[in-house]
Coordinates of C-alpha atoms and ligand atoms in Angstrom, one line a residue:
M300 CA 108.2 89.5 102.1
A301 CA 104.9 90.4 100.7
W302 CA 106.0 92.9 98.1
S303 CA 104.6 92.2 94.7
F304 CA 105.7 94.4 92.0
Y305 CA 104.9 94.3 88.4
L306 CA 107.0 96.8 86.5
Q307 CA 105.5 96.9 83.1
I308 CA 105.7 99.4 80.3
S309 CA 107.4 102.8 80.2
I310 CA 105.1 105.8 80.2
D311 CA 104.1 108.0 77.3
N312 CA 105.3 111.6 77.6
D313 CA 102.4 113.1 75.7
I314 CA 99.4 112.9 78.0
P315 CA 96.0 113.3 76.3
D316 CA 94.0 116.4 77.3
T317 CA 91.3 114.3 78.8
I318 CA 93.8 113.0 81.3
E319 CA 95.1 116.5 82.1
A320 CA 91.5 117.5 83.0
M321 CA 91.1 114.4 85.2
K322 CA 94.1 115.3 87.2
Q323 CA 92.1 117.9 89.0
S324 CA 90.1 115.2 90.7
P325 CA 91.9 114.3 94.0
Q326 CA 90.9 110.7 94.2
L327 CA 93.2 109.9 91.3
S328 CA 96.2 109.9 93.6
W329 CA 96.4 107.6 96.6
N330 CA 95.9 108.2 100.3
L331 CA 98.9 106.8 102.1
D332 CA 97.6 107.8 105.6
D333 CA 96.0 104.3 105.9
I334 CA 99.5 102.9 106.4
V335 CA 100.7 105.4 108.9
T336 CA 100.2 109.2 108.9
L337 CA 103.3 111.4 108.7
S338 CA 102.6 112.9 112.1
D339 CA 102.6 109.4 113.6
F340 CA 105.7 108.2 111.7
S341 CA 108.3 109.2 114.3
D342 CA 106.4 107.7 117.1
L343 CA 106.0 104.4 115.2
L344 CA 109.7 104.4 114.4
D345 CA 110.6 104.9 118.1
A346 CA 108.1 102.3 119.3
T347 CA 109.4 99.8 116.7
L348 CA 113.0 100.3 117.8
L349 CA 111.9 99.6 121.4
K350 CA 110.1 96.5 120.3
I351 CA 113.1 95.2 118.3
K352 CA 115.2 95.5 121.4
K353 CA 112.9 92.8 123.0
Y354 CA 114.2 90.2 120.6
S355 CA 117.1 89.7 123.0
E356 CA 114.7 88.6 125.7
Y357 CA 112.8 86.3 123.4
S358 CA 116.1 84.9 122.1
S359 CA 117.3 84.0 125.6
Q360 CA 114.0 82.2 126.3
L361 CA 113.9 80.2 123.1
A362 CA 114.9 76.6 123.8
P363 CA 113.9 73.2 122.2
T364 CA 111.7 72.4 125.2
I365 CA 109.6 75.6 125.4
S366 CA 105.9 75.2 125.5
E367 CA 103.7 75.6 122.5
Q368 CA 102.2 78.7 124.1
E369 CA 105.6 80.3 124.6
F370 CA 106.4 79.6 120.9
R371 CA 103.1 81.1 119.8
D372 CA 103.8 84.2 121.8
F373 CA 107.1 84.6 120.1
I374 CA 105.5 84.2 116.7
A375 CA 102.9 86.8 117.5
F376 CA 105.6 89.2 118.6
D377 CA 107.7 88.6 115.5
E378 CA 104.7 89.2 113.3
S379 CA 103.8 92.4 115.0
V380 CA 107.3 93.8 114.4
A381 CA 107.0 92.7 110.8
E382 CA 103.8 94.6 110.5
D383 CA 105.4 97.8 111.9
M384 CA 108.4 97.5 109.6
M385 CA 106.1 97.0 106.6
R386 CA 104.2 100.1 107.5
L387 CA 107.3 102.2 107.9
D388 CA 109.0 100.8 104.8
G389 CA 105.7 100.8 102.8
R390 CA 104.9 104.4 103.5
V391 CA 108.3 105.6 102.4
F392 CA 108.5 103.4 99.4
L393 CA 105.1 104.5 98.1
M394 CA 105.9 108.2 98.7
E395 CA 109.1 107.8 96.8
S396 CA 107.4 105.9 93.9
V397 CA 105.2 108.8 93.0
D398 CA 107.8 111.5 93.7
S399 CA 111.5 110.4 93.5
K400 CA 112.5 113.9 94.7
D401 CA 110.2 113.9 97.8
A402 CA 112.7 115.3 100.4
E403 CA 110.6 114.0 103.4
A404 CA 110.5 110.5 101.9
L405 CA 114.2 110.5 101.3
S406 CA 115.0 111.6 104.9
L407 CA 112.6 109.0 106.4
K408 CA 114.0 106.3 104.1
G409 CA 117.4 106.7 105.7
K410 CA 115.9 106.1 109.2
V411 CA 113.9 103.1 108.1
K412 CA 117.0 101.5 106.5
Q413 CA 118.9 102.0 109.7
L414 CA 116.1 100.3 111.7
E415 CA 116.0 97.4 109.2
L416 CA 119.7 96.8 109.8
V417 CA 119.1 96.6 113.6
W418 CA 116.1 94.3 113.0
H419 CA 118.1 92.0 110.7
E420 CA 120.9 91.8 113.2
K421 CA 118.6 90.9 116.1
T422 CA 116.5 88.3 114.2
Q423 CA 119.4 86.6 112.3
P424 CA 120.5 84.2 115.2
I425 CA 116.8 83.3 115.9
S426 CA 116.1 82.4 112.3
Q427 CA 119.4 80.3 112.3
W428 CA 118.2 78.6 115.4
L429 CA 114.8 77.8 113.9
K430 CA 116.5 76.3 111.0
G431 CA 118.3 73.9 113.3
K432 CA 121.7 75.6 113.0
S433 CA 124.0 75.9 115.9
V434 CA 123.9 79.3 117.5
E435 CA 126.4 80.4 120.2
G436 CA 125.0 79.9 123.7
K437 CA 121.9 78.0 122.6
E438 CA 120.9 74.3 122.5
V439 CA 120.2 73.2 118.9
L440 CA 116.5 72.9 118.0
D441 CA 116.1 69.2 117.2
E442 CA 113.8 68.0 114.5
E443 CA 111.2 66.5 116.8
N444 CA 110.8 69.6 118.9
A445 CA 110.9 71.8 115.7
Q446 CA 107.9 69.9 114.3
R447 CA 106.1 70.0 117.6
L448 CA 106.5 73.8 117.8
F449 CA 105.9 74.5 114.1
A450 CA 102.6 72.7 114.3
F451 CA 101.4 75.6 116.6
A452 CA 102.6 78.3 114.3
G453 CA 99.4 78.4 112.4
D454 CA 99.7 79.4 108.7
L455 CA 103.4 79.9 109.2
Q456 CA 104.0 76.2 109.6
Y457 CA 104.7 75.6 105.9
Q458 CA 107.3 78.4 105.6
L459 CA 109.1 77.5 108.9
S460 CA 109.3 73.9 107.8
Y461 CA 110.4 74.8 104.3
E462 CA 113.2 77.0 105.5
R463 CA 114.3 74.3 107.9
A464 CA 114.3 71.7 105.1
M465 CA 116.3 74.1 102.9
A466 CA 118.8 74.5 105.7
D467 CA 120.2 71.1 104.7
H468 CA 121.8 73.1 101.8
T469 CA 123.2 75.7 104.1
L470 CA 126.8 75.6 105.4
S471 CA 128.1 76.2 108.9
Q472 CA 127.7 79.7 110.3
P473 CA 131.4 80.7 109.7
E474 CA 131.3 79.2 106.2
E475 CA 128.1 81.1 105.4
L476 CA 129.7 84.3 106.6
I477 CA 132.7 83.7 104.3
V478 CA 130.4 83.0 101.4
A479 CA 128.3 86.2 102.1
N480 CA 131.5 88.3 102.2
K481 CA 133.1 86.7 99.2
D482 CA 129.8 87.1 97.3
S483 CA 129.4 90.8 98.1
N484 CA 133.0 91.5 97.2
G485 CA 133.2 89.0 94.4
V486 CA 130.4 87.8 92.2
R487 CA 128.2 90.8 92.9
V488 CA 131.0 93.0 91.8
V489 CA 131.4 91.1 88.6
Y490 CA 127.7 91.7 87.9
D491 CA 128.1 95.4 88.8
L492 CA 131.0 95.6 86.3
Y493 CA 128.8 94.0 83.7
G494 CA 126.3 96.8 84.3
M495 CA 129.1 99.5 84.2
I496 CA 130.5 98.1 80.9
T497 CA 127.1 97.9 79.2
T498 CA 125.7 101.3 80.4
D499 CA 128.9 102.9 78.9
F500 CA 127.9 101.6 75.4
R501 CA 127.2 104.3 72.8
F502 CA 125.5 103.2 69.6
E503 CA 126.4 104.3 66.2
F504 CA 123.2 104.5 64.3
C505 CA 122.9 105.2 60.6
D506 CA 119.5 106.3 59.4
S507 CA 117.9 105.8 56.0
N508 CA 119.5 109.0 54.7
N509 CA 122.9 107.6 55.5
K510 CA 123.3 110.1 58.3
T511 CA 125.1 108.7 61.3
C512 CA 124.4 109.7 64.9
L513 CA 125.5 108.5 68.3
I514 CA 122.7 107.1 70.4
E515 CA 123.3 107.4 74.1
T516 CA 121.2 104.7 75.7
I517 CA 120.0 101.2 74.9
D518 CA 116.4 102.2 75.6
E519 CA 116.5 104.9 73.0
L520 CA 118.1 102.5 70.5
N521 CA 115.6 99.8 71.2
R522 CA 112.8 102.1 70.1
Y523 CA 114.0 101.6 66.5
T524 CA 113.4 97.8 66.8
Y525 CA 109.7 98.8 66.6
S526 CA 110.2 101.2 63.7
A527 CA 108.0 101.0 60.6
D528 CA 111.2 101.4 58.5
P529 CA 112.9 98.1 57.8
H530 CA 116.3 99.7 57.5
E531 CA 116.0 101.4 60.9
R532 CA 114.9 98.1 62.5
H533 CA 117.9 96.3 61.0
E534 CA 120.2 99.2 61.9
A535 CA 119.0 99.1 65.6
F536 CA 120.1 95.5 65.9
R537 CA 123.3 95.9 63.9
S538 CA 124.3 98.9 66.0
R539 CA 123.4 97.1 69.3
F540 CA 125.4 93.9 68.5
A541 CA 128.4 95.9 67.2
E542 CA 128.9 97.2 70.7
Y543 CA 128.5 93.8 72.3
E544 CA 130.9 92.2 69.8
K545 CA 133.5 95.0 70.5
N546 CA 133.3 94.2 74.2
I547 CA 132.6 90.5 74.0
E548 CA 135.8 89.4 75.8
K549 CA 135.0 91.5 78.9
L550 CA 131.4 90.3 78.9
Y551 CA 132.5 86.7 78.4
T552 CA 135.0 87.0 81.3
A553 CA 132.1 88.3 83.5
Y554 CA 129.7 85.6 82.4
S555 CA 132.2 82.8 82.8
A556 CA 132.9 83.9 86.4
I557 CA 129.2 84.1 87.2
V558 CA 128.5 80.6 85.7
K559 CA 131.4 78.9 87.4
D560 CA 130.6 80.5 90.7
W561 CA 127.0 79.3 90.5
V562 CA 128.0 75.8 89.4
Y563 CA 130.5 75.6 92.3
E564 CA 128.1 76.9 94.9
S565 CA 125.3 74.5 93.9
K566 CA 127.7 71.6 94.2
V567 CA 129.0 72.7 97.6
R568 CA 125.5 73.2 98.9
G569 CA 124.6 69.7 97.8
Y570 CA 122.1 70.4 95.0
S571 CA 121.6 67.8 92.3
S572 CA 122.2 70.4 89.5
P573 CA 122.8 74.1 89.0
I574 CA 119.1 74.8 88.2
A575 CA 118.0 72.9 91.3
M576 CA 119.5 75.7 93.5
R577 CA 117.1 78.1 91.9
N578 CA 114.1 75.7 92.0
A579 CA 114.5 75.3 95.7
A580 CA 114.5 79.1 96.3
N581 CA 111.4 79.3 94.1
H582 CA 109.5 76.5 96.1
V583 CA 109.1 74.3 93.0
S584 CA 110.3 70.8 92.3
D585 CA 112.8 69.9 89.7
S586 CA 110.3 67.7 88.0
S587 CA 107.7 70.4 87.5
I588 CA 110.3 72.6 85.9
E589 CA 111.4 69.8 83.6
A590 CA 107.7 69.3 82.6
L591 CA 107.4 73.1 82.0
L592 CA 110.5 73.4 79.8
S593 CA 109.7 70.3 77.8
V594 CA 106.1 71.4 77.1
C595 CA 107.2 74.9 76.1
T596 CA 109.8 73.4 73.7
D597 CA 107.1 71.2 72.2
N598 CA 105.0 74.2 71.5
A599 CA 107.7 76.2 69.7
P600 CA 106.0 75.5 66.3
L601 CA 102.9 77.4 67.6
F602 CA 104.8 80.7 67.6
Q603 CA 106.6 79.8 64.4
R604 CA 103.1 79.6 62.8
F605 CA 102.5 83.2 64.0
F606 CA 105.8 84.4 62.6
R607 CA 104.9 82.9 59.2
W608 CA 101.5 84.6 59.4
K609 CA 103.3 87.9 60.2
A610 CA 105.7 87.5 57.3
A611 CA 102.7 87.1 54.9
Q612 CA 101.1 90.3 56.3
M613 CA 104.1 92.5 56.0
N614 CA 104.8 94.7 53.0
P615 CA 108.2 96.3 53.4
T616 CA 108.0 98.0 50.0
S617 CA 104.7 99.7 50.4
T618 CA 106.1 103.2 50.5
D619 CA 108.1 102.9 47.3
G620 CA 106.3 100.4 45.2
E621 CA 103.7 97.7 45.0
P622 CA 102.9 96.1 48.4
Q623 CA 104.5 92.7 48.6
A624 CA 104.4 90.2 51.4
I625 CA 107.9 89.1 52.5
Q626 CA 108.8 85.5 52.1
K627 CA 110.3 85.0 55.5
L628 CA 110.3 87.1 58.6
R629 CA 113.8 88.4 59.5
R630 CA 114.6 88.2 63.2
V631 CA 114.8 92.0 63.1
D632 CA 111.2 92.2 61.9
L633 CA 109.8 90.4 64.9
Y634 CA 108.4 93.6 66.5
A635 CA 107.7 95.5 63.3
P636 CA 104.4 97.2 63.2
L637 CA 101.8 95.9 60.8
G638 CA 100.2 99.2 60.0
N639 CA 100.0 102.8 61.1
E640 CA 96.5 102.6 62.5
K641 CA 96.2 104.0 66.0
L642 CA 94.3 102.1 68.6
P643 CA 91.5 104.2 70.2
T644 CA 92.4 106.4 73.2
L645 CA 90.7 105.4 76.4
E646 CA 89.4 107.6 79.2
L647 CA 90.1 106.6 82.8
E648 CA 86.6 106.5 84.4
P649 CA 84.9 104.3 81.8
T650 CA 87.9 102.1 81.7
I651 CA 87.7 101.5 85.5
T652 CA 84.0 100.7 85.1
E653 CA 84.6 98.3 82.3
V654 CA 87.4 96.5 84.2
L655 CA 85.2 96.1 87.2
Q656 CA 82.3 94.8 85.1
N657 CA 84.5 92.3 83.5
F658 CA 85.7 91.1 86.9
A659 CA 82.1 90.9 88.2
E660 CA 81.1 88.6 85.3
F661 CA 83.9 86.3 86.5
S662 CA 83.2 86.6 90.2
P663 CA 81.4 89.3 92.3
T664 CA 83.9 88.8 95.1
F665 CA 86.8 89.5 92.8
A666 CA 85.1 92.7 91.6
E667 CA 84.4 93.7 95.2
H668 CA 88.0 93.4 96.1
A669 CA 89.1 95.5 93.2
Q670 CA 86.4 98.0 94.0
K671 CA 87.5 98.3 97.6
I672 CA 91.0 99.2 96.4
I673 CA 89.6 102.0 94.3
S674 CA 87.0 103.3 96.7
E675 CA 89.5 103.5 99.5
H676 CA 91.7 105.7 97.2
H677 CA 94.6 103.2 97.2
V678 CA 95.4 103.7 93.5
D679 CA 97.7 106.4 92.0
F680 CA 96.5 106.4 88.4
L681 CA 98.2 109.0 86.4
P682 CA 101.7 109.9 85.2
N683 CA 103.4 112.8 86.9
P684 CA 106.9 114.3 86.8
N685 CA 109.3 112.3 89.1
K686 CA 106.9 109.4 89.3
R687 CA 108.3 106.0 88.7
S688 CA 107.5 104.4 85.3
G689 CA 105.4 101.3 84.8
A690 CA 103.0 99.9 87.3
F691 CA 103.0 97.7 90.4
C692 CA 100.9 96.6 93.4
A693 CA 102.2 96.7 96.9
T694 CA 100.6 94.3 99.4
L695 CA 101.8 95.5 102.7
S696 CA 99.9 93.6 105.4
P697 CA 96.6 91.8 105.9
H698 CA 95.3 94.8 107.7
I699 CA 96.0 97.3 104.9
T700 CA 94.1 97.3 101.6
P701 CA 96.8 96.8 98.9
Y702 CA 98.1 99.8 97.0
V703 CA 98.3 100.0 93.2
M704 CA 100.4 102.4 91.1
T705 CA 99.8 102.8 87.4
N706 CA 100.7 105.4 84.7
F707 CA 97.4 105.5 82.9
S708 CA 97.8 107.5 79.7
G709 CA 94.8 106.3 77.7
R710 CA 96.5 103.5 75.8
M711 CA 94.7 100.2 75.3
Q712 CA 97.6 98.5 77.1
D713 CA 96.9 100.7 80.1
K714 CA 93.6 99.0 80.6
F715 CA 95.2 95.6 80.7
T716 CA 97.9 96.9 83.1
L717 CA 95.2 98.3 85.4
A718 CA 93.4 94.9 85.3
H719 CA 96.7 93.2 86.0
E720 CA 97.6 95.3 89.1
L721 CA 94.1 95.2 90.5
G722 CA 94.3 91.4 90.1
H723 CA 97.4 91.4 92.3
G724 CA 95.5 93.6 94.8
A725 CA 92.5 91.3 94.8
H726 CA 94.8 88.4 95.4
G727 CA 96.1 90.1 98.5
L728 CA 92.6 90.7 99.8
Y729 CA 91.6 87.1 99.1
A730 CA 94.5 86.0 101.3
N731 CA 94.1 88.6 104.1
K732 CA 93.0 86.1 106.7
H733 CA 96.6 85.0 106.9
S734 CA 99.4 86.4 109.0
I735 CA 101.6 89.0 107.4
S736 CA 104.4 86.5 106.4
A737 CA 101.9 84.0 104.9
Q738 CA 99.7 86.5 102.9
G739 CA 101.9 86.9 99.8
A740 CA 101.8 83.9 97.4
T741 CA 105.0 82.0 96.8
L742 CA 106.7 82.9 93.5
P743 CA 105.0 80.2 91.3
L744 CA 101.6 81.5 92.3
S745 CA 102.4 85.2 92.6
E746 CA 101.2 86.1 89.1
T747 CA 98.1 83.9 89.2
A748 CA 95.4 86.5 89.9
S749 CA 97.1 89.3 87.9
T750 CA 97.6 87.4 84.7
F751 CA 94.2 85.9 85.1
A752 CA 92.5 89.3 85.5
E753 CA 94.4 90.6 82.5
T754 CA 93.3 87.7 80.4
I755 CA 89.7 88.2 81.3
V756 CA 89.7 91.8 80.3
F757 CA 91.7 91.1 77.2
E758 CA 89.3 88.4 76.0
K759 CA 86.3 90.7 76.7
T760 CA 87.9 93.6 74.9
L761 CA 88.6 91.3 71.9
A762 CA 85.1 89.9 71.9
N763 CA 83.6 93.4 71.9
T764 CA 85.8 94.8 69.2
T765 CA 84.3 94.8 65.7
D766 CA 86.9 96.8 63.9
V767 CA 89.1 94.3 62.1
T768 CA 92.2 96.5 62.3
V769 CA 91.9 97.1 66.0
K770 CA 91.2 93.4 66.6
K771 CA 94.3 92.4 64.6
Q772 CA 96.5 94.9 66.5
L773 CA 95.1 93.6 69.8
L774 CA 95.9 90.0 68.9
V775 CA 99.3 90.7 67.5
T776 CA 100.4 92.6 70.6
K777 CA 99.0 89.9 72.9
I778 CA 100.7 87.1 71.0
L779 CA 104.0 88.9 70.9
D780 CA 103.7 89.5 74.7
S781 CA 103.1 85.8 75.2
Y782 CA 106.0 85.0 73.0
A783 CA 108.3 87.2 75.0
S784 CA 107.2 86.0 78.4
I785 CA 106.8 82.3 77.6
M786 CA 108.8 81.0 74.7
R787 CA 111.7 83.5 74.8
Q788 CA 112.2 82.9 78.5
N789 CA 112.0 79.2 78.0
Y790 CA 114.9 79.3 75.5
F791 CA 116.9 81.6 77.8
T792 CA 116.6 78.9 80.4
K793 CA 117.6 76.2 77.9
F794 CA 120.6 78.2 77.0
E795 CA 121.6 78.5 80.6
L796 CA 121.3 74.7 81.1
A797 CA 123.6 74.2 78.2
A798 CA 126.1 76.9 79.2
H799 CA 126.3 75.8 82.8
Q800 CA 126.9 72.3 81.7
A801 CA 129.6 73.4 79.2
S802 CA 131.4 75.4 81.9
S803 CA 133.3 72.4 83.2
G804 CA 134.8 71.7 79.8
D805 CA 135.8 73.7 76.7
F806 CA 134.2 77.0 77.6
S807 CA 134.8 79.9 75.3
I808 CA 133.2 82.8 73.5
E809 CA 132.8 80.6 70.4
V810 CA 131.1 77.9 72.4
L811 CA 128.6 80.3 73.9
N812 CA 128.0 82.0 70.6
K813 CA 127.3 78.6 69.0
L814 CA 125.1 77.5 71.8
W815 CA 123.1 80.7 71.4
L816 CA 122.7 80.3 67.7
D817 CA 121.7 76.7 68.0
N818 CA 119.2 77.7 70.6
L819 CA 117.6 80.4 68.3
S820 CA 117.5 77.9 65.4
E821 CA 115.6 75.5 67.5
Q822 CA 113.2 78.2 68.8
F823 CA 112.4 79.7 65.3
G824 CA 112.8 76.6 63.1
D825 CA 112.6 77.7 59.5
S826 CA 110.1 80.5 60.3
V827 CA 112.6 83.3 60.9
E828 CA 115.8 84.3 59.1
L829 CA 118.7 84.7 61.5
E830 CA 121.8 86.7 61.0
T831 CA 125.0 85.7 62.7
M832 CA 125.2 89.0 64.6
F833 CA 122.6 87.4 66.9
Q834 CA 125.3 85.1 68.2
Y835 CA 126.2 87.9 70.7
E836 CA 122.7 88.2 72.1
W837 CA 123.4 86.1 75.2
A838 CA 125.6 88.9 76.4
Y839 CA 122.7 91.3 76.1
I840 CA 120.4 89.5 78.6
P841 CA 121.0 90.9 82.1
H842 CA 119.1 88.1 83.9
L843 CA 121.6 85.6 82.6
F844 CA 124.2 87.5 84.6
D845 CA 122.3 88.8 87.7
R846 CA 119.9 85.9 88.3
P847 CA 120.9 82.6 86.8
F848 CA 117.9 80.4 86.0
Y849 CA 115.4 83.0 87.0
C850 CA 113.9 83.5 83.6
Y851 CA 111.6 80.5 83.7
A852 CA 109.7 82.2 86.5
Y853 CA 108.1 84.4 83.8
S854 CA 107.0 81.5 81.6
F855 CA 105.9 79.6 84.8
G856 CA 103.6 82.4 86.0
E857 CA 102.1 83.2 82.7
L858 CA 101.4 79.6 81.7
L859 CA 100.1 78.6 85.1
S860 CA 97.6 81.4 85.0
M861 CA 96.6 80.7 81.4
A862 CA 96.2 77.1 82.2
L863 CA 93.8 78.1 85.0
Y864 CA 92.0 80.4 82.6
K865 CA 91.6 77.5 80.1
R866 CA 90.0 75.4 82.9
Y867 CA 87.7 78.3 83.7
K868 CA 86.7 78.6 80.0
D869 CA 86.0 74.9 79.8
E870 CA 84.3 74.4 83.1
G871 CA 82.7 77.8 83.5
G872 CA 81.4 79.1 86.9
G873 CA 82.1 75.7 88.6
F874 CA 85.8 76.5 88.4
V875 CA 85.6 79.9 89.9
A876 CA 85.4 78.6 93.5
K877 CA 88.6 76.6 92.9
I878 CA 90.5 79.6 91.6
E879 CA 89.3 81.6 94.6
Q880 CA 90.5 78.8 96.9
I881 CA 94.0 79.0 95.3
L882 CA 94.0 82.8 95.8
A883 CA 92.9 82.6 99.4
T884 CA 95.8 80.3 100.2
G885 CA 98.4 83.0 99.9
G886 CA 101.8 81.7 100.8
S887 CA 100.6 79.4 103.6
E888 CA 101.2 76.1 101.7
A889 CA 103.5 74.5 99.1
P890 CA 102.3 75.7 95.7
E891 CA 102.2 72.1 94.5
D892 CA 99.8 71.2 97.4
T893 CA 97.6 74.2 96.8
L894 CA 97.1 73.2 93.1
K895 CA 96.7 69.5 94.0
K896 CA 93.7 70.4 96.2
V897 CA 91.9 71.7 93.1
G898 CA 92.9 68.8 91.0
I899 CA 96.0 70.2 89.2
D900 CA 99.3 68.4 88.9
M901 CA 102.2 70.8 88.2
N902 CA 104.3 67.8 87.1
S903 CA 101.9 66.9 84.4
A904 CA 102.6 67.9 80.8
D905 CA 98.8 67.9 80.0
F906 CA 98.2 70.7 82.5
W907 CA 100.9 73.0 81.0
Q908 CA 99.6 72.1 77.5
G909 CA 96.2 73.6 78.4
S910 CA 97.6 77.1 78.4
F911 CA 99.0 76.8 74.9
S912 CA 95.5 76.2 73.6
I913 CA 94.6 79.8 74.6
V914 CA 97.5 81.1 72.5
E915 CA 96.5 78.8 69.7
D916 CA 93.0 80.1 69.8
W917 CA 94.4 83.7 69.5
I918 CA 96.5 82.7 66.5
N919 CA 93.5 80.9 64.9
Q920 CA 91.4 84.1 65.3
L921 CA 94.2 86.1 63.8
E922 CA 94.5 83.8 60.8
Q923 CA 90.7 84.0 60.2
L924 CA 90.6 87.8 60.2
Ligands
LIG23 ZN1 102.3 91.0 88.0

């Protein structure tokens, strides 16, 4: 549905005094009454349940020969239930996001979940019927009549047709039932076990004074990978992989089951390859993903150049001797800080003004959308006890201005996060002429406005920064972020392609370890020194277990948006209308078609290459500082 989350960074516990003072101001928390007031909640719940019961009437009327008007009436009814459900679910979800212990939210949540089950049960046969599947007591919806009726579904035509086309890969209803049951008691359990095994890990950590302690969580341990102390950084990785090595047979057993299950299912469903099953769910063609992966791989040397620059900048002996640049970056030094200088602390109100000004220079409409979200008090800005960490934007319905949650604590990164989430919100407002099911962009386009907005504000901040140290820190952080969301994810996907292929033959821990090390060698070239302990890293990446082939979505979103940013930089104001046209499309079209209309070919290597020139420009600037 139209949820769009962006869970970013964890919050700082020490909140600057300025922020404490701002907390007094009520507009800093959001007003959720625009969704539904708590006094109206029960009435809406009851009314929605009554409406849901009417699905049975509609279901009995639906037949291949119904008129266009009858079909349109059904669509309007279905959309109005979706709107009610979104209001109920949205109100509860947002209440809980800012206070996980909110007793009222928790009690309402139970009721909404109950209603959702009834809704799902009532709509399931109808959605099967629309896909052309046989449903007991109903005549199958043939292709000709389906296309006749879908043509009158307005902006839902694309999604209805897409789901129907995808139904070629679905099995018969009893078979699907078996798969669903076997999945929930099988492969999902394997993934749960993976989570149970890894959350049980305790890490033996030996500090610089040879004192050993036991670290309870991976998050706590991972903080040391950013330590200024080279010993601590190394120890963090050693300690992490020691646990993974100790448990590698269990983790291998889980991974092997997940891979073999995925490979088998993609075959049974008639997909041309294991990755094709994910591509179809993502609304992207196999060829565009092939272009994406191959361009990413071709650009690996770009980040290698950055790692060489970083090696030259680091002086690991600065505390106890003459500063000396290290020859080669160790893998454990990837996230090492370059200095102890702190970035300036930001205050909220000037930051909001700055972000809006940056948006206005790009497009007044974009800025107006973001302003609307703020003026209507749809943002919850500050950290609070029991509030969820990170940040997200919730686009609930075309009739409700989107809601944004952040944990602004005055860090430079918080400004970019605010821009990112307001970008998501603006995207929702650009697309609010659509019906509720077509407002949210399909996955490939869902990060377009957000990453674009973030890049605008980042580039402005960079241009206005004169302090060389601050500039350097800004660039290093940004390039490392891009590395993590583009190149690292690309190589995760390449590993999966190799692992899934290997699963039919000699498939063992040794094979996976070797595939992973080869993958890292290709990614880093000779720019980074790798220790063999990294061979266990594949077992540390949860997405390889819980969402096979999902990782490329991160590179996809980031690169697509940066490629658009590159076009904007080259073509200036003339390209703004094209970007706005993409945003206004929402999820009403195939992403490839939306981009084609503004002259972009997702299958073309040249298009993807454009985004790397932005990263290259950042690296150039860094090298010149
Ligand atoms: Zn996002």
